[in-house]
Amino acid sequence: MTTLKAVRGTRDLLPPETALWNRIEATARAVFARYNFGEIRTPVFEDTALFSRGVGEETDIVSKEMYTWEDRARAQSEKTQTLTLRPENTAGVVRAYIEHKLGETGQLQKLYYIGPQFRRERPQKGRYRQFSQIGAEVIGPPSAGSESPLRDAEVLEMLATLLDELGIEGWTLHLNSVGSSADRARYNDALRAALVPVVGQMCADCQRRAVTNPLRVLDCKVPADQPIIDTLPVIADSLDEASKAHFAAVTAALDAAGVPYTRNHRLVRGLDYYTRTTFEFTHGGLGAQNALLGGGRYDGLSEMIGGPKAPGIGFAMGEDRLVLTLQTQNPAAPQVLVDAYIAPVGEAMNAAALNLARELRRQGLWVELGDGSFRLKKSFEAADKTARQIVILGEDEIQTGILTVKNFSTGVQTKVPRGELAVFLAEPAGA
RNA sequence: GCGGCUAUAGUUCAGGGGCAGAACGCCUGUCUGUGGCACAGGAUGUCGUGGGUUCGAUCCCCACUAGCCGCCCCA
């Protein structure tokens, strides 16, 4: 029989690595709570139309990266539906916002999510076909202040705080405004016009992009093209007064809060729904996938998928990339040791050992249970790898009610009455 | 989807057309109620999968699969 393996681009996460994932998620939840975000969980698959309309038919994600299938009709009367594993989560959140009429509350909705997303791309470091995103959205009717630049600034400030608390060192916030859709159309025309005389001197990719998607020329990394790109118009000059004022208010608030950022005129994001503020937090050491997270404002998304006017701003962090970054920063993750390893001496002690373990675990101690069939030496070897202390439970200990505890970091061995055991074991090593 | 590199023990890797290797880890013993250190011994495996060339392939060739790197794009 052929051995089954995790399918391409998916992977198993095992201990101790999962501890890091849990720490990241716990930190994110704690920070979101302080900013009054609540958790939303949307389905992992949705009607395909949600993504084609919301994310954009022409985007790479929709045109070639989605896992899509025809759902079987179970009855004659039932129509087949085309479903898709979510490639991102913002569209799903906005769909839920519309479906549950959250706009009718009149309140700003602040929602966060943590969960798997799916894109059928060529796997690479920091890029998987099933990957996890941690994201949040601030969305609501304009009367709730959802269009305020303060919301943009607050989200960015929260992200800076979150990355700091996660221990991510050396991140950079790239900030730009892509304006309204009208601004973007105007800029596209300007860019096309400016490219005509110079594109002949640029790389093959740029020559193609100049035709298909001029904004992508700004992403070019070919050194020889950079001087030419520097001469192209910047989108800031194509913004209308309202977009300019919005952006100025965002940067002013960031300055006041002391959040560092760099204005990046070339930051154009790939999803159709972005308007005005767009941003990316990047980190070196991730290779070609240097973006830890990306996001922006999406003032028209709700209406694009048939909802009420509901401006919003949000982001998605690549959890896999956070893990990679933290692992690179700190390659030697310390082994987590349990408080005590209980070593029964002889199989006759097994039952008593389970009872002792139960007692200690119920008092909150982390306890590993050995086996009386092991020679004591073997118990010590096993215990040394997994626990801070070993508790020996043999005939002597049962007779006297006084247990033998040895601390591995100090090497000190102590006799402890059973009644005091939990308190003794809970004390940190060397205390 | 395209291009480059890679695939050998649990792990990290060396090797090379004719008995499959190292280090670490693992097991046993020196030590029948005491770990780490030391010493002595031991087991590792379909050499990614399938085909081809050859007397003989883990090694050479082809395809496939997977990983890494780059492109595209993105988290």
Short mmCIF file of C-alpha atoms (C1' of nucleotides) in Angstrom, two decimals:
data_model
loop_
_atom_site.label_atom_id
_atom_site.label_comp_id
_atom_site.label_asym_id
_atom_site.label_seq_id
_atom_site.Cartn_x
_atom_site.Cartn_y
_atom_site.Cartn_z
CA MET A 1 0.00 0.00 0.00
CA THR A 2 1.30 3.46 -0.80
CA THR A 3 1.94 5.45 2.30
CA LEU A 4 -0.28 8.46 2.69
CA LYS A 5 1.27 11.82 3.24
CA ALA A 6 0.00 15.31 3.95
CA VAL A 7 -0.90 16.79 0.57
CA ARG A 8 1.39 19.25 -1.10
CA GLY A 9 1.51 22.62 0.56
CA THR A 10 -0.08 21.35 3.78
CA ARG A 11 1.76 20.19 6.85
CA ASP A 12 1.39 18.82 10.34
CA LEU A 13 2.30 21.02 13.26
CA LEU A 14 3.71 19.01 16.14
CA PRO A 15 4.85 19.73 19.67
CA PRO A 16 6.86 21.58 20.73
CA GLU A 17 6.24 23.90 17.77
CA THR A 18 2.52 24.05 18.50
CA ALA A 19 3.35 25.72 21.81
CA LEU A 20 4.69 28.67 19.84
CA TRP A 21 1.51 28.79 17.77
CA ASN A 22 -0.54 28.81 20.94
CA ARG A 23 1.56 31.56 22.44
CA ILE A 24 1.11 33.70 19.32
CA GLU A 25 -2.64 33.16 19.32
CA ALA A 26 -2.96 33.84 23.04
CA THR A 27 -0.97 37.05 22.69
CA ALA A 28 -3.11 38.16 19.75
CA ARG A 29 -6.33 37.43 21.63
CA ALA A 30 -5.10 39.33 24.67
CA VAL A 31 -4.15 42.39 22.62
CA PHE A 32 -7.40 42.34 20.63
CA ALA A 33 -9.38 42.19 23.86
CA ARG A 34 -7.65 45.32 25.12
CA TYR A 35 -8.81 47.13 21.99
CA ASN A 36 -12.35 45.81 22.43
CA PHE A 37 -12.37 43.39 19.53
CA GLY A 38 -14.59 40.31 19.67
CA GLU A 39 -13.96 37.05 17.90
CA ILE A 40 -15.86 36.02 14.79
CA ARG A 41 -15.72 32.53 13.27
CA THR A 42 -16.95 32.23 9.72
CA PRO A 43 -17.20 29.02 7.68
CA VAL A 44 -14.14 27.67 5.96
CA PHE A 45 -16.02 27.49 2.67
CA GLU A 46 -18.40 29.95 1.08
CA ASP A 47 -20.32 30.52 -2.10
CA THR A 48 -17.73 31.14 -4.82
CA ALA A 49 -19.49 34.34 -5.85
CA LEU A 50 -18.52 35.95 -2.53
CA PHE A 51 -14.87 35.87 -3.51
CA SER A 52 -15.24 36.59 -7.21
CA ARG A 53 -17.30 39.67 -6.39
CA GLY A 54 -15.52 40.73 -3.24
CA VAL A 55 -11.88 39.97 -3.87
CA GLY A 56 -12.08 40.64 -7.60
CA GLU A 57 -12.50 38.46 -10.66
CA GLU A 58 -9.22 39.62 -12.16
CA THR A 59 -7.03 39.09 -9.11
CA ASP A 60 -4.58 36.18 -9.10
CA ILE A 61 -6.33 34.75 -6.07
CA VAL A 62 -9.66 34.41 -7.81
CA SER A 63 -8.47 33.72 -11.31
CA LYS A 64 -6.09 30.89 -10.52
CA GLU A 65 -5.59 30.11 -6.83
CA MET A 66 -8.95 29.06 -5.42
CA TYR A 67 -10.03 25.58 -4.41
CA THR A 68 -13.45 25.49 -6.01
CA TRP A 69 -15.88 22.64 -6.59
CA GLU A 70 -19.44 21.93 -7.57
CA ASP A 71 -21.39 20.79 -4.54
CA ARG A 72 -23.62 17.81 -5.33
CA ALA A 73 -27.33 18.38 -5.40
CA ARG A 74 -29.00 15.95 -2.99
CA ALA A 75 -32.46 16.26 -4.46
CA GLN A 76 -33.94 17.07 -7.83
CA SER A 77 -35.27 20.33 -6.52
CA GLU A 78 -31.94 21.40 -5.10
CA LYS A 79 -29.62 23.43 -7.27
CA THR A 80 -25.94 22.63 -7.41
CA GLN A 81 -23.86 25.30 -5.82
CA THR A 82 -20.33 26.33 -6.61
CA LEU A 83 -18.34 26.49 -3.39
CA THR A 84 -14.84 27.65 -2.57
CA LEU A 85 -12.45 27.19 0.35
CA ARG A 86 -11.87 30.70 1.61
CA PRO A 87 -8.65 32.22 0.23
CA GLU A 88 -8.91 35.08 2.75
CA ASN A 89 -11.31 36.00 5.50
CA THR A 90 -12.32 39.63 5.03
CA ALA A 91 -15.01 38.83 2.46
CA GLY A 92 -16.50 36.24 4.80
CA VAL A 93 -16.57 38.67 7.71
CA VAL A 94 -18.27 41.33 5.62
CA ARG A 95 -20.76 38.74 4.36
CA ALA A 96 -21.58 37.86 7.96
CA TYR A 97 -21.85 41.55 8.82
CA ILE A 98 -24.44 41.95 6.07
CA GLU A 99 -26.25 38.69 6.77
CA HIS A 100 -26.73 39.42 10.46
CA LYS A 101 -27.55 43.08 9.83
CA LEU A 102 -24.84 44.18 12.20
CA GLY A 103 -25.02 47.65 10.63
CA GLU A 104 -28.49 48.03 12.14
CA THR A 105 -27.00 48.11 15.60
CA GLY A 106 -25.57 51.49 14.71
CA GLN A 107 -22.41 50.44 16.47
CA LEU A 108 -18.95 50.04 15.05
CA GLN A 109 -18.15 46.34 14.75
CA LYS A 110 -14.66 45.32 15.80
CA LEU A 111 -14.10 41.68 14.91
CA TYR A 112 -11.09 39.43 14.84
CA TYR A 113 -10.53 35.93 13.50
CA ILE A 114 -7.85 33.25 13.60
CA GLY A 115 -8.05 30.40 11.16
CA PRO A 116 -6.94 28.51 8.08
CA GLN A 117 -7.12 29.94 4.58
CA PHE A 118 -6.50 28.14 1.30
CA ARG A 119 -4.76 29.14 -1.90
CA ARG A 120 -3.48 26.82 -4.58
CA GLU A 121 -0.06 28.38 -5.11
CA ARG A 122 3.34 26.81 -5.55
CA PRO A 123 4.50 26.11 -1.99
CA GLN A 124 7.61 27.84 -0.77
CA LYS A 125 9.11 28.95 2.49
CA GLY A 126 6.48 31.07 4.21
CA ARG A 127 3.86 30.12 1.65
CA TYR A 128 1.57 27.15 2.02
CA ARG A 129 -1.65 26.00 0.40
CA GLN A 130 -3.28 25.84 3.79
CA PHE A 131 -2.04 28.68 5.92
CA SER A 132 -3.31 30.46 8.97
CA GLN A 133 -4.21 34.09 9.20
CA ILE A 134 -4.87 36.24 12.22
CA GLY A 135 -6.92 39.21 11.16
CA ALA A 136 -9.27 41.88 12.36
CA GLU A 137 -11.81 44.20 10.83
CA VAL A 138 -13.35 47.47 11.96
CA ILE A 139 -16.56 48.01 10.05
CA GLY A 140 -19.84 49.85 10.45
CA PRO A 141 -22.13 52.50 9.09
CA PRO A 142 -20.51 55.90 8.49
CA SER A 143 -22.58 57.33 11.35
CA ALA A 144 -20.63 55.06 13.71
CA GLY A 145 -17.39 56.66 12.63
CA SER A 146 -16.24 53.82 10.40
CA GLU A 147 -14.69 56.21 7.89
CA SER A 148 -12.66 58.07 10.46
CA PRO A 149 -8.90 58.13 9.89
CA LEU A 150 -8.63 57.57 13.63
CA ARG A 151 -9.77 53.99 13.04
CA ASP A 152 -6.95 53.48 10.55
CA ALA A 153 -4.42 54.87 12.97
CA GLU A 154 -5.78 52.83 15.86
CA VAL A 155 -5.52 49.59 13.88
CA LEU A 156 -1.95 50.39 12.86
CA GLU A 157 -1.00 51.30 16.40
CA MET A 158 -2.54 48.06 17.63
CA LEU A 159 -0.51 46.08 15.12
CA ALA A 160 2.70 47.78 16.20
CA THR A 161 1.84 46.85 19.78
CA LEU A 162 0.98 43.28 18.87
CA LEU A 163 4.20 42.70 16.92
CA ASP A 164 6.19 44.17 19.79
CA GLU A 165 4.45 41.96 22.34
CA LEU A 166 5.00 38.92 20.17
CA GLY A 167 8.69 39.75 20.26
CA ILE A 168 9.05 40.38 16.51
CA GLU A 169 12.17 42.50 16.17
CA GLY A 170 12.93 44.82 13.30
CA TRP A 171 9.61 45.13 11.53
CA THR A 172 8.87 47.94 9.11
CA LEU A 173 5.50 49.51 8.48
CA HIS A 174 5.00 50.54 4.86
CA LEU A 175 2.13 52.93 4.40
CA ASN A 176 0.40 54.32 1.36
CA SER A 177 -2.94 55.51 0.10
CA VAL A 178 -4.44 54.15 -3.09
CA GLY A 179 -7.32 56.62 -2.94
CA SER A 180 -10.85 56.02 -4.09
CA SER A 181 -11.59 53.80 -7.05
CA ALA A 182 -11.91 56.94 -9.17
CA ASP A 183 -8.49 58.11 -7.94
CA ARG A 184 -7.05 54.75 -8.83
CA ALA A 185 -8.52 54.82 -12.34
CA ARG A 186 -7.09 58.31 -12.86
CA TYR A 187 -3.70 57.15 -11.64
CA ASN A 188 -3.77 54.08 -13.86
CA ASP A 189 -4.24 56.33 -16.89
CA ALA A 190 -1.44 58.61 -15.79
CA LEU A 191 0.85 55.66 -15.25
CA ARG A 192 0.06 54.13 -18.62
CA ALA A 193 0.78 57.41 -20.33
CA ALA A 194 4.05 57.88 -18.48
CA LEU A 195 5.17 54.37 -19.30
CA VAL A 196 4.77 54.68 -23.06
CA PRO A 197 8.06 56.46 -23.76
CA VAL A 198 10.19 54.49 -21.23
CA VAL A 199 8.81 50.97 -21.08
CA GLY A 200 10.97 49.86 -23.99
CA GLN A 201 14.04 50.15 -21.75
CA MET A 202 12.53 48.08 -18.94
CA CYS A 203 12.60 44.37 -18.15
CA ALA A 204 10.38 41.88 -19.95
CA ASP A 205 8.09 41.53 -16.95
CA CYS A 206 7.51 45.27 -16.81
CA GLN A 207 6.75 45.42 -20.50
CA ARG A 208 4.05 42.86 -19.90
CA ARG A 209 2.78 44.56 -16.75
CA ALA A 210 2.59 47.91 -18.51
CA VAL A 211 -0.15 46.40 -20.59
CA THR A 212 -1.91 44.06 -18.16
CA ASN A 213 -1.58 45.87 -14.83
CA PRO A 214 0.52 49.05 -14.80
CA LEU A 215 0.39 49.30 -10.98
CA ARG A 216 2.47 46.13 -10.76
CA VAL A 217 5.38 47.87 -12.50
CA LEU A 218 5.92 49.61 -9.17
CA ASP A 219 6.70 46.24 -7.58
CA CYS A 220 9.55 45.50 -9.98
CA LYS A 221 12.77 44.49 -8.23
CA VAL A 222 15.11 44.60 -11.24
CA PRO A 223 17.86 47.08 -10.25
CA ALA A 224 18.22 48.58 -13.72
CA ASP A 225 14.55 49.51 -13.74
CA GLN A 226 14.60 51.41 -10.47
CA PRO A 227 15.80 54.79 -11.85
CA ILE A 228 13.02 54.65 -14.42
CA ILE A 229 10.40 53.77 -11.83
CA ASP A 230 11.55 56.70 -9.73
CA THR A 231 10.56 59.04 -12.57
CA LEU A 232 7.01 57.68 -12.83
CA PRO A 233 4.11 59.62 -11.32
CA VAL A 234 3.18 58.72 -7.74
CA ILE A 235 -0.34 57.89 -6.73
CA ALA A 236 -0.35 60.58 -4.06
CA ASP A 237 -0.62 63.17 -6.82
CA SER A 238 -3.75 61.54 -8.19
CA LEU A 239 -5.69 61.55 -4.91
CA ASP A 240 -8.66 63.81 -4.48
CA GLU A 241 -8.79 66.28 -1.59
CA ALA A 242 -10.79 64.00 0.69
CA SER A 243 -8.35 61.10 0.28
CA LYS A 244 -5.39 63.39 0.84
CA ALA A 245 -6.93 64.80 4.00
CA HIS A 246 -7.75 61.30 5.24
CA PHE A 247 -4.21 60.12 4.73
CA ALA A 248 -2.76 63.22 6.38
CA ALA A 249 -4.95 62.60 9.42
CA VAL A 250 -3.77 58.97 9.65
CA THR A 251 -0.10 59.92 9.56
CA ALA A 252 -0.64 62.77 12.04
CA ALA A 253 -2.21 60.34 14.52
CA LEU A 254 0.61 57.84 14.04
CA ASP A 255 3.17 60.58 14.60
CA ALA A 256 1.40 61.61 17.78
CA ALA A 257 1.39 58.02 19.02
CA GLY A 258 5.02 57.52 18.07
CA VAL A 259 4.40 54.64 15.70
CA PRO A 260 7.19 54.55 13.11
CA TYR A 261 6.31 54.07 9.45
CA THR A 262 7.71 54.72 6.02
CA ARG A 263 5.67 56.25 3.25
CA ASN A 264 5.88 53.83 0.36
CA HIS A 265 4.49 55.24 -2.87
CA ARG A 266 4.98 51.91 -4.53
CA LEU A 267 2.80 49.91 -2.16
CA VAL A 268 -0.14 48.77 -4.23
CA ARG A 269 -2.04 45.83 -2.93
CA GLY A 270 -3.43 43.04 -5.02
CA LEU A 271 -6.99 42.77 -3.81
CA ASP A 272 -9.60 44.86 -5.62
CA TYR A 273 -11.46 45.99 -2.55
CA TYR A 274 -8.77 48.21 -1.07
CA THR A 275 -9.37 51.96 -0.98
CA ARG A 276 -7.43 54.80 0.57
CA THR A 277 -5.11 53.54 3.32
CA THR A 278 -3.09 50.45 2.48
CA PHE A 279 -0.24 49.04 4.51
CA GLU A 280 2.14 46.18 4.96
CA PHE A 281 4.40 45.19 7.84
CA THR A 282 7.52 43.53 6.50
CA HIS A 283 10.44 41.68 8.01
CA GLY A 284 13.77 40.58 6.59
CA GLY A 285 14.67 36.92 6.94
CA LEU A 286 11.49 35.69 5.34
CA GLY A 287 13.02 35.44 1.89
CA ALA A 288 10.83 36.49 -0.99
CA GLN A 289 7.75 36.40 1.23
CA ASN A 290 8.78 39.34 3.36
CA ALA A 291 5.29 40.49 4.29
CA LEU A 292 4.24 39.59 7.82
CA LEU A 293 0.87 41.13 7.32
CA GLY A 294 -1.04 43.32 4.95
CA GLY A 295 -4.22 45.27 5.02
CA GLY A 296 -6.07 48.43 4.29
CA ARG A 297 -9.34 50.22 4.06
CA TYR A 298 -12.21 48.79 2.02
CA ASP A 299 -14.92 51.42 1.94
CA GLY A 300 -16.86 49.86 -0.93
CA LEU A 301 -16.60 46.13 -0.20
CA SER A 302 -19.96 45.73 1.51
CA GLU A 303 -21.78 47.34 -1.41
CA MET A 304 -19.78 45.23 -3.89
CA ILE A 305 -21.31 42.11 -2.41
CA GLY A 306 -24.81 43.51 -2.08
CA GLY A 307 -24.76 45.05 1.38
CA PRO A 308 -25.35 48.50 2.82
CA LYS A 309 -22.71 51.19 2.88
CA ALA A 310 -20.27 49.91 5.46
CA PRO A 311 -16.77 51.33 5.26
CA GLY A 312 -14.11 49.40 7.06
CA ILE A 313 -10.45 48.75 7.62
CA GLY A 314 -8.71 45.52 8.41
CA PHE A 315 -5.64 43.39 8.05
CA ALA A 316 -4.49 39.80 7.85
CA MET A 317 -1.30 38.52 9.45
CA GLY A 318 0.39 35.41 8.16
CA GLU A 319 0.61 33.28 11.29
CA ASP A 320 2.99 30.85 9.58
CA ARG A 321 5.29 33.78 8.86
CA LEU A 322 5.15 35.02 12.44
CA VAL A 323 6.20 31.54 13.54
CA LEU A 324 9.06 31.47 11.02
CA THR A 325 10.28 34.87 12.11
CA LEU A 326 10.21 34.01 15.80
CA GLN A 327 11.95 30.68 15.16
CA THR A 328 14.67 32.45 13.19
CA GLN A 329 15.15 34.99 15.94
CA ASN A 330 15.33 32.33 18.62
CA PRO A 331 16.34 28.97 17.13
CA ALA A 332 16.76 27.19 20.45
CA ALA A 333 13.30 27.17 21.94
CA PRO A 334 13.65 26.04 25.54
CA GLN A 335 12.23 22.63 26.32
CA VAL A 336 9.15 22.83 28.47
CA LEU A 337 9.53 20.67 31.58
CA VAL A 338 6.68 19.42 33.71
CA ASP A 339 6.83 19.98 37.47
CA ALA A 340 7.28 16.38 38.48
CA TYR A 341 7.81 12.86 37.21
CA ILE A 342 6.40 10.17 39.42
CA ALA A 343 8.53 7.03 39.46
CA PRO A 344 6.81 3.96 40.94
CA VAL A 345 9.32 1.38 42.09
CA GLY A 346 7.96 -1.97 40.98
CA GLU A 347 4.70 -2.67 39.25
CA ALA A 348 2.96 -3.09 42.59
CA MET A 349 3.31 0.67 43.02
CA ASN A 350 1.58 1.57 39.75
CA ALA A 351 -1.90 1.95 41.15
CA ALA A 352 -0.69 4.12 44.01
CA ALA A 353 1.32 6.18 41.54
CA LEU A 354 -1.73 6.93 39.45
CA ASN A 355 -3.56 8.03 42.55
CA LEU A 356 -0.70 10.33 43.55
CA ALA A 357 -0.52 11.78 40.05
CA ARG A 358 -4.24 12.43 40.11
CA GLU A 359 -3.95 14.24 43.42
CA LEU A 360 -1.11 16.47 42.21
CA ARG A 361 -2.65 17.16 38.81
CA ARG A 362 -5.91 18.17 40.46
CA GLN A 363 -3.91 20.74 42.38
CA GLY A 364 -2.69 22.17 39.11
CA LEU A 365 0.74 20.61 38.86
CA TRP A 366 2.07 19.36 35.57
CA VAL A 367 2.86 15.73 36.16
CA GLU A 368 4.29 12.88 34.09
CA LEU A 369 3.68 9.34 35.24
CA GLY A 370 6.36 6.67 34.94
CA ASP A 371 5.92 2.94 35.06
CA GLY A 372 6.88 0.52 37.82
CA SER A 373 8.26 -1.95 35.32
CA PHE A 374 11.09 0.46 34.61
CA ARG A 375 14.29 0.09 36.53
CA LEU A 376 14.78 3.17 38.65
CA LYS A 377 17.74 4.21 36.55
CA LYS A 378 15.55 4.24 33.48
CA SER A 379 12.94 6.27 35.33
CA PHE A 380 15.60 8.82 36.22
CA GLU A 381 16.76 9.05 32.63
CA ALA A 382 13.23 9.55 31.38
CA ALA A 383 12.42 11.99 34.15
CA ASP A 384 15.52 14.08 33.53
CA LYS A 385 14.31 14.78 30.00
CA THR A 386 10.77 15.69 30.86
CA ALA A 387 10.52 17.04 34.39
CA ARG A 388 12.09 19.47 36.85
CA GLN A 389 11.83 16.97 39.68
CA ILE A 390 11.32 13.28 40.24
CA VAL A 391 9.14 11.77 42.97
CA ILE A 392 10.08 8.24 43.99
CA LEU A 393 7.22 6.06 45.13
CA GLY A 394 8.30 2.68 46.53
CA GLU A 395 7.58 0.45 49.48
CA ASP A 396 9.50 2.71 51.85
CA GLU A 397 7.52 5.77 50.83
CA ILE A 398 4.20 3.99 51.18
CA GLN A 399 5.19 2.66 54.65
CA THR A 400 6.37 6.00 56.02
CA GLY A 401 4.13 8.38 54.05
CA ILE A 402 7.26 10.38 53.31
CA LEU A 403 8.19 10.70 49.66
CA THR A 404 11.60 11.12 48.09
CA VAL A 405 11.94 14.08 45.76
CA LYS A 406 15.02 14.91 43.76
CA ASN A 407 15.45 18.21 41.98
CA PHE A 408 17.31 17.85 38.70
CA SER A 409 18.71 21.35 38.45
CA THR A 410 20.16 21.39 41.98
CA GLY A 411 20.73 17.66 42.39
CA VAL A 412 19.34 17.95 45.91
CA GLN A 413 17.27 15.07 47.24
CA THR A 414 14.64 15.72 49.91
CA LYS A 415 12.24 13.72 52.03
CA VAL A 416 8.79 15.31 51.87
CA PRO A 417 5.66 14.29 53.81
CA ARG A 418 2.89 13.49 51.38
CA GLY A 419 0.68 16.28 52.68
CA GLU A 420 3.30 18.89 51.82
CA LEU A 421 4.22 17.41 48.47
CA ALA A 422 2.16 19.62 46.17
CA VAL A 423 3.43 22.81 47.75
CA PHE A 424 7.01 21.55 47.71
CA LEU A 425 6.86 20.56 44.06
CA ALA A 426 5.29 23.83 43.01
CA GLU A 427 8.23 25.87 44.23
CA PRO A 428 10.55 26.98 41.47
CA ALA A 429 13.90 25.23 41.21
CA GLY A 430 16.47 26.47 43.67
CA ALA A 431 13.96 28.38 45.77
"C1'" G B 1 1.73 27.88 -13.97
"C1'" C B 2 7.45 28.59 -15.29
"C1'" G B 3 12.90 28.03 -14.01
"C1'" G B 4 17.12 26.28 -10.73
"C1'" C B 5 18.87 23.10 -6.66
"C1'" U B 6 17.88 18.92 -3.59
"C1'" A B 7 15.91 13.83 -1.73
"C1'" U B 8 20.82 8.21 2.07
"C1'" A B 9 19.36 5.91 9.75
"C1'" G B 10 14.76 9.09 14.41
"C1'" U B 11 17.68 14.03 13.21
"C1'" U B 12 21.70 16.72 10.64
"C1'" C B 13 24.61 15.06 6.77
"C1'" A B 14 29.06 12.54 4.20
"C1'" G B 15 29.75 8.85 0.40
"C1'" G B 16 30.01 6.38 -4.15
"C1'" G B 17 28.76 1.21 -10.68
"C1'" G B 18 30.39 -4.47 -6.64
"C1'" C B 19 29.05 -6.09 2.04
"C1'" A B 20 25.37 1.03 3.57
"C1'" G B 21 28.63 5.33 6.59
"C1'" A B 22 29.61 9.49 10.56
"C1'" A B 23 27.88 12.62 14.40
"C1'" C B 24 23.93 13.40 17.60
"C1'" G B 25 19.79 10.74 19.42
"C1'" C B 26 18.00 5.69 20.87
"C1'" C B 27 18.77 0.67 23.47
"C1'" U B 28 21.94 -2.50 26.83
"C1'" G B 29 25.78 -2.93 30.43
"C1'" U B 30 29.71 -1.11 34.04
"C1'" C B 31 25.61 0.53 38.54
"C1'" U B 32 19.21 -5.12 41.01
"C1'" G B 33 16.34 2.36 44.76
"C1'" U B 34 19.40 7.40 41.64
"C1'" G B 35 19.76 11.06 36.06
"C1'" G B 36 23.57 14.34 33.83
"C1'" C B 37 29.72 12.83 32.89
"C1'" A B 38 32.78 8.67 31.39
"C1'" C B 39 33.78 3.84 29.38
"C1'" A B 40 32.20 -0.78 26.73
"C1'" G B 41 28.72 -2.96 23.50
"C1'" G B 42 24.13 -2.86 20.19
"C1'" A B 43 20.04 -1.74 16.64
"C1'" U B 44 19.19 1.44 12.95
"C1'" G B 45 17.62 1.98 6.50
"C1'" U B 46 12.72 -0.46 0.57
"C1'" C B 47 19.53 5.10 -0.13
"C1'" G B 48 11.80 9.49 -2.11
"C1'" U B 49 8.53 6.44 -5.98
"C1'" G B 50 8.36 4.06 -10.78
"C1'" G B 51 10.83 2.80 -15.13
"C1'" G B 52 15.50 2.43 -18.20
"C1'" U B 53 20.98 1.38 -19.14
"C1'" U B 54 24.25 -2.52 -17.04
"C1'" C B 55 26.58 -9.08 -15.50
"C1'" G B 56 25.41 -5.84 -11.36
"C1'" A B 57 22.32 0.72 -9.85
"C1'" U B 58 21.74 3.75 -3.63
"C1'" C B 59 25.33 5.92 -7.47
"C1'" C B 60 24.39 6.87 -14.52
"C1'" C B 61 19.67 8.24 -17.61
"C1'" C B 62 14.21 9.40 -17.84
"C1'" A B 63 9.58 10.34 -15.59
"C1'" C B 64 6.84 11.27 -11.27
"C1'" U B 65 6.33 13.00 -6.24
"C1'" A B 66 7.93 16.12 -2.40
"C1'" G B 67 11.05 20.03 -0.17
"C1'" C B 68 14.00 24.44 -0.72
"C1'" C B 69 15.26 28.91 -3.75
"C1'" G B 70 13.70 32.33 -7.53
"C1'" C B 71 9.56 34.24 -10.97
"C1'" C B 72 4.31 35.37 -10.70
"C1'" C B 73 1.48 36.82 -6.62
"C1'" C B 74 0.56 37.18 -1.69
"C1'" A B 75 -0.12 36.35 4.52
#
